[in-house]
Structure formats: structure tokens, C-alpha cells
Amino acid sequence: MRIIAGQWRGRPLVAPPGGATRPTSERAREALFSMLASRLGSFEDLRVADFYAGTGALGLEALSRGAAHATFVERDRAAVTALTANIARMAAQATTTVLTMPVEAVGRAFQPFDLLLLDPPYGEGLALAALARLVEYGWVAPHALVSVETAKGEALAPPGFTLDTVRAHGKARLHLFRYDLLPATADAPDA
């Protein structure tokens, strides 16, 4: 496993031992970032959040391509050890934040993110609840792009999001959504 493009192109990433973490394949990651690049044009200055981060391959790929900051959320200790080692390998400590907790327990975001990458365990139905929580707690910027990887047979239709595209790659299905809801505005004072 390696970084595909950008300043860290070709640099290897470590994965935790055992089968608890299922990193996104290089082929699927390359397809995802091709879809994202065609829609974003550039990753420059983006705030990226990588949920169920595992090794951090998705968030680190975004940083390699010019994102300003990546926040990683992962609860598995072995995965967090691999993730922090990968961040150190790229000398990316100044542009990253690691939250060691379940995605389902994240609190309010300090500011919303432009690109959210979710790769939850397959077949557990975690994506819809996670997206609802992330919206509720201010993680999703208006019109943000959100990528959700599921097993090939899983379909998603999260409220408040428009499906941009779905692509199958091996055992994975990549869903790319746009967040539609505009932030609530205060009512105008009575005249």
C-alpha cells in the first residue's frame, strides 16, 4: 500500500497486523481520487475529515494532493498506531489531527469540512447514522463532497445529500454525495 499521487507519491504506508482493518485498495483509492479531482479541480486549501480512518490512506492521499488539513477519526488502537506512524512517515503532524474514538461519539466540529471520507466496516449499516451525526454536529460544510465506501451490494440514500455517482471496484462500492442543506438562518426581526 502506497500514496498514489502528489508530493508523497509512491511512499509506502503501514497497516496494522491482523484483519481488523480493511484498507481501501489502491485501485479503489485511485478511482475515488480521480472522481474527486474531476469535481473539485484541486485539493488546495481543503479541510478533509477521514472517518473510520484505519491506516489514514484516504486522508493522507488528500494531503499529498494539497489539502490544508486532515482530521482522522479511528477507534481501533492498532489502527491508530499505524495511522500515527504513517503521519510521521510523511512528516504531516502539523497538518493533521487524530481523534481516537468511535465515529458515533464525535462531538461538535470546530469548523465544517469540505471533503468527508467514510469507510465504515462493511455490512454493519453505520454510514447513515454517522452522516446524520456529522451533519448534526457541524462537520459537513454546505455543498461539501462526501465519499462513502460500502460493500458492492450496499446502497445508500442519506437524507440531505444528493448522490453524484456510484462506482463499483472489486468488492467495494464508492458513493459520492453532495451535501444539499444550507445552514439555518436566523429569522428576521419583526418590523
mmCIF file of C-alpha atoms in Angstrom:
data_model
loop_
_atom_site.group_PDB
_atom_site.id
_atom_site.type_symbol
_atom_site.label_atom_id
_atom_site.label_comp_id
_atom_site.label_asym_id
_atom_site.label_seq_id
_atom_site.Cartn_x
_atom_site.Cartn_y
_atom_site.Cartn_z
ATOM 1 C CA MET A 1 0.000 0.000 0.000
ATOM 2 C CA ARG A 2 1.337 3.416 -1.007
ATOM 3 C CA ILE A 3 0.386 7.028 -1.688
ATOM 4 C CA ILE A 4 -0.772 7.293 -5.307
ATOM 5 C CA ALA A 5 -0.130 10.920 -6.292
ATOM 6 C CA GLY A 6 1.062 14.305 -5.112
ATOM 7 C CA GLN A 7 4.055 15.313 -3.014
ATOM 8 C CA TRP A 8 4.304 11.896 -1.309
ATOM 9 C CA ARG A 9 3.666 9.814 -4.429
ATOM 10 C CA GLY A 10 4.979 6.268 -4.080
ATOM 11 C CA ARG A 11 5.657 6.469 -0.338
ATOM 12 C CA PRO A 12 4.638 3.254 1.425
ATOM 13 C CA LEU A 13 2.007 3.113 4.164
ATOM 14 C CA VAL A 14 1.983 0.637 7.030
ATOM 15 C CA ALA A 15 -1.129 -1.310 8.007
ATOM 16 C CA PRO A 16 -1.869 -2.817 11.410
ATOM 17 C CA PRO A 17 -1.378 -6.560 11.796
ATOM 18 C CA GLY A 18 -4.402 -8.839 11.541
ATOM 19 C CA GLY A 19 -7.647 -8.455 9.679
ATOM 20 C CA ALA A 20 -9.475 -5.912 11.857
ATOM 21 C CA THR A 21 -8.634 -3.085 9.428
ATOM 22 C CA ARG A 22 -9.640 -3.314 5.760
ATOM 23 C CA PRO A 23 -7.692 -0.630 3.880
ATOM 24 C CA THR A 24 -9.226 0.734 0.677
ATOM 25 C CA SER A 25 -7.452 -0.951 -2.240
ATOM 26 C CA GLU A 26 -5.080 1.170 -4.313
ATOM 27 C CA ARG A 27 -7.312 0.638 -7.342
ATOM 28 C CA ALA A 28 -10.428 1.872 -5.499
ATOM 29 C CA ARG A 29 -8.490 4.769 -3.941
ATOM 30 C CA GLU A 30 -7.163 5.788 -7.370
ATOM 31 C CA ALA A 31 -10.719 5.696 -8.802
ATOM 32 C CA LEU A 32 -12.084 7.714 -5.864
ATOM 33 C CA PHE A 33 -9.442 10.426 -6.144
ATOM 34 C CA SER A 34 -9.912 10.611 -9.906
ATOM 35 C CA MET A 35 -13.645 11.232 -9.336
ATOM 36 C CA LEU A 36 -12.882 13.802 -6.643
ATOM 37 C CA ALA A 37 -10.266 15.616 -8.742
ATOM 38 C CA SER A 38 -12.674 15.917 -11.683
ATOM 39 C CA ARG A 39 -15.273 17.516 -9.393
ATOM 40 C CA LEU A 40 -13.007 19.632 -7.186
ATOM 41 C CA GLY A 41 -10.386 20.665 -9.711
ATOM 42 C CA SER A 42 -7.873 20.982 -6.880
ATOM 43 C CA PHE A 43 -7.455 19.780 -3.309
ATOM 44 C CA GLU A 44 -5.647 23.009 -2.366
ATOM 45 C CA ASP A 45 -6.788 24.510 0.938
ATOM 46 C CA LEU A 46 -9.461 21.856 1.573
ATOM 47 C CA ARG A 47 -10.283 20.713 5.096
ATOM 48 C CA VAL A 48 -10.633 16.930 4.964
ATOM 49 C CA ALA A 49 -12.095 14.511 7.524
ATOM 50 C CA ASP A 50 -11.289 10.782 7.262
ATOM 51 C CA PHE A 51 -13.759 8.696 9.317
ATOM 52 C CA TYR A 52 -13.133 5.029 10.166
ATOM 53 C CA ALA A 53 -9.652 6.093 9.090
ATOM 54 C CA GLY A 54 -7.741 2.845 9.597
ATOM 55 C CA THR A 55 -4.281 3.478 8.149
ATOM 56 C CA GLY A 56 -5.193 7.022 7.123
ATOM 57 C CA ALA A 57 -4.619 6.274 3.440
ATOM 58 C CA LEU A 58 -7.560 8.405 2.255
ATOM 59 C CA GLY A 59 -6.787 11.497 4.328
ATOM 60 C CA LEU A 60 -3.054 11.249 3.626
ATOM 61 C CA GLU A 61 -3.773 10.942 -0.104
ATOM 62 C CA ALA A 62 -5.773 14.187 0.097
ATOM 63 C CA LEU A 63 -2.924 15.909 1.985
ATOM 64 C CA SER A 64 -0.408 14.647 -0.557
ATOM 65 C CA ARG A 65 -2.519 16.309 -3.257
ATOM 66 C CA GLY A 66 -2.579 19.677 -1.467
ATOM 67 C CA ALA A 67 -5.332 19.617 1.179
ATOM 68 C CA ALA A 68 -4.676 22.085 4.000
ATOM 69 C CA HIS A 69 -5.602 19.846 6.936
ATOM 70 C CA ALA A 70 -6.900 16.338 7.629
ATOM 71 C CA THR A 71 -8.676 15.111 10.737
ATOM 72 C CA PHE A 72 -8.691 11.343 11.249
ATOM 73 C CA VAL A 73 -11.246 9.524 13.412
ATOM 74 C CA GLU A 74 -10.459 5.910 14.345
ATOM 75 C CA ARG A 75 -11.243 3.853 17.445
ATOM 76 C CA ASP A 76 -9.091 0.725 16.951
ATOM 77 C CA ARG A 77 -5.792 1.116 18.865
ATOM 78 C CA ALA A 78 -3.735 -0.968 16.404
ATOM 79 C CA ALA A 79 -5.080 1.094 13.505
ATOM 80 C CA VAL A 80 -4.314 4.344 15.363
ATOM 81 C CA THR A 81 -0.733 3.138 15.902
ATOM 82 C CA ALA A 82 -0.373 2.500 12.146
ATOM 83 C CA LEU A 83 -2.091 5.806 11.353
ATOM 84 C CA THR A 84 0.219 7.863 13.567
ATOM 85 C CA ALA A 85 3.236 6.039 12.095
ATOM 86 C CA ASN A 86 2.018 6.917 8.595
ATOM 87 C CA ILE A 87 1.528 10.555 9.565
ATOM 88 C CA ALA A 88 5.071 10.609 10.979
ATOM 89 C CA ARG A 89 6.461 8.991 7.785
ATOM 90 C CA MET A 90 5.027 11.901 5.801
ATOM 91 C CA ALA A 91 6.098 14.462 8.451
ATOM 92 C CA ALA A 92 2.459 15.616 8.428
ATOM 93 C CA GLN A 93 1.927 16.166 12.155
ATOM 94 C CA ALA A 94 1.395 19.931 11.693
ATOM 95 C CA THR A 95 -1.465 19.415 9.216
ATOM 96 C CA THR A 96 -3.279 16.552 10.939
ATOM 97 C CA THR A 97 -5.452 15.818 13.943
ATOM 98 C CA VAL A 98 -6.118 12.275 15.179
ATOM 99 C CA LEU A 99 -9.208 11.572 17.275
ATOM 100 C CA THR A 100 -9.096 8.149 18.910
ATOM 101 C CA MET A 101 -12.800 7.431 19.343
ATOM 102 C CA PRO A 102 -15.750 5.867 17.591
ATOM 103 C CA VAL A 103 -17.222 7.998 14.816
ATOM 104 C CA GLU A 104 -20.540 7.635 16.623
ATOM 105 C CA ALA A 105 -19.089 9.560 19.601
ATOM 106 C CA VAL A 106 -17.640 12.629 17.845
ATOM 107 C CA GLY A 107 -18.697 15.944 19.308
ATOM 108 C CA ARG A 108 -19.202 19.338 17.722
ATOM 109 C CA ALA A 109 -16.717 20.274 14.994
ATOM 110 C CA PHE A 110 -14.670 23.445 15.449
ATOM 111 C CA GLN A 111 -15.402 24.248 11.808
ATOM 112 C CA PRO A 112 -17.011 22.262 8.963
ATOM 113 C CA PHE A 113 -15.115 20.158 6.458
ATOM 114 C CA ASP A 114 -15.098 20.472 2.655
ATOM 115 C CA LEU A 115 -14.430 16.797 1.965
ATOM 116 C CA LEU A 116 -15.547 13.903 4.165
ATOM 117 C CA LEU A 117 -14.290 10.373 3.546
ATOM 118 C CA LEU A 118 -16.121 7.494 5.256
ATOM 119 C CA ASP A 119 -15.005 3.875 5.045
ATOM 120 C CA PRO A 120 -17.052 2.092 7.732
ATOM 121 C CA PRO A 121 -16.932 -1.673 8.260
ATOM 122 C CA TYR A 122 -18.969 -3.394 5.557
ATOM 123 C CA GLY A 123 -22.464 -4.698 6.298
ATOM 124 C CA GLU A 124 -22.973 -3.003 9.667
ATOM 125 C CA GLY A 125 -25.184 -0.125 8.473
ATOM 126 C CA LEU A 126 -23.021 2.525 10.128
ATOM 127 C CA ALA A 127 -22.900 5.099 7.316
ATOM 128 C CA LEU A 128 -26.406 6.579 7.632
ATOM 129 C CA ALA A 129 -26.191 7.095 11.390
ATOM 130 C CA ALA A 130 -22.662 8.506 11.062
ATOM 131 C CA LEU A 131 -23.714 11.001 8.382
ATOM 132 C CA ALA A 132 -26.704 12.130 10.456
ATOM 133 C CA ARG A 133 -24.431 12.725 13.465
ATOM 134 C CA LEU A 134 -21.818 14.554 11.390
ATOM 135 C CA VAL A 135 -24.486 16.890 9.993
ATOM 136 C CA GLU A 136 -25.996 17.461 13.450
ATOM 137 C CA TYR A 137 -22.610 18.286 14.982
ATOM 138 C CA GLY A 138 -21.444 20.679 12.245
ATOM 139 C CA TRP A 139 -18.820 18.552 10.486
ATOM 140 C CA VAL A 140 -20.310 18.958 6.989
ATOM 141 C CA ALA A 141 -19.859 22.260 5.150
ATOM 142 C CA PRO A 142 -22.685 23.423 2.866
ATOM 143 C CA HIS A 143 -22.225 21.701 -0.516
ATOM 144 C CA ALA A 144 -19.397 19.501 0.820
ATOM 145 C CA LEU A 145 -18.408 16.384 -1.084
ATOM 146 C CA VAL A 146 -18.825 13.150 0.868
ATOM 147 C CA SER A 147 -17.420 9.775 -0.153
ATOM 148 C CA VAL A 148 -18.774 6.606 1.442
ATOM 149 C CA GLU A 149 -17.280 3.188 0.695
ATOM 150 C CA THR A 150 -19.568 0.191 1.199
ATOM 151 C CA ALA A 151 -19.644 -3.438 0.128
ATOM 152 C CA LYS A 152 -20.576 -3.899 -3.530
ATOM 153 C CA GLY A 153 -24.221 -4.815 -2.807
ATOM 154 C CA GLU A 154 -24.978 -1.983 -0.369
ATOM 155 C CA ALA A 155 -26.968 1.084 -1.451
ATOM 156 C CA LEU A 156 -27.232 4.404 0.393
ATOM 157 C CA ALA A 157 -29.699 7.296 0.297
ATOM 158 C CA PRO A 158 -28.820 9.648 3.183
ATOM 159 C CA PRO A 159 -31.309 12.489 3.771
ATOM 160 C CA GLY A 160 -29.967 15.934 2.846
ATOM 161 C CA PHE A 161 -27.480 14.551 0.332
ATOM 162 C CA THR A 162 -27.637 14.233 -3.444
ATOM 163 C CA LEU A 163 -25.983 11.214 -4.999
ATOM 164 C CA ASP A 164 -23.415 12.383 -7.532
ATOM 165 C CA THR A 165 -22.156 8.969 -8.645
ATOM 166 C CA VAL A 166 -21.698 5.335 -7.616
ATOM 167 C CA ARG A 167 -18.894 3.135 -8.883
ATOM 168 C CA ALA A 168 -18.071 -0.490 -8.113
ATOM 169 C CA HIS A 169 -14.421 -1.522 -7.744
ATOM 170 C CA GLY A 170 -13.827 -5.149 -6.814
ATOM 171 C CA LYS A 171 -15.652 -5.815 -3.528
ATOM 172 C CA ALA A 172 -16.108 -2.082 -2.892
ATOM 173 C CA ARG A 173 -18.811 0.347 -3.933
ATOM 174 C CA LEU A 174 -17.876 4.034 -3.888
ATOM 175 C CA HIS A 175 -20.724 6.521 -3.332
ATOM 176 C CA LEU A 176 -20.043 10.199 -3.916
ATOM 177 C CA PHE A 177 -22.582 12.637 -2.450
ATOM 178 C CA ARG A 178 -23.023 16.392 -2.292
ATOM 179 C CA TYR A 179 -24.460 17.899 0.863
ATOM 180 C CA ASP A 180 -27.518 19.958 -0.059
ATOM 181 C CA LEU A 181 -28.744 21.624 3.083
ATOM 182 C CA LEU A 182 -27.864 25.252 3.583
ATOM 183 C CA PRO A 183 -27.085 26.386 7.128
ATOM 184 C CA ALA A 184 -30.108 27.597 9.061
ATOM 185 C CA THR A 185 -30.544 31.368 9.050
ATOM 186 C CA ALA A 186 -31.954 33.384 11.900
ATOM 187 C CA ASP A 187 -35.440 34.757 11.399
ATOM 188 C CA ALA A 188 -35.549 38.423 10.520
ATOM 189 C CA PRO A 189 -36.664 40.615 13.408
ATOM 190 C CA ASP A 190 -40.300 41.744 13.343
ATOM 191 C CA ALA A 191 -40.798 45.203 11.859
#
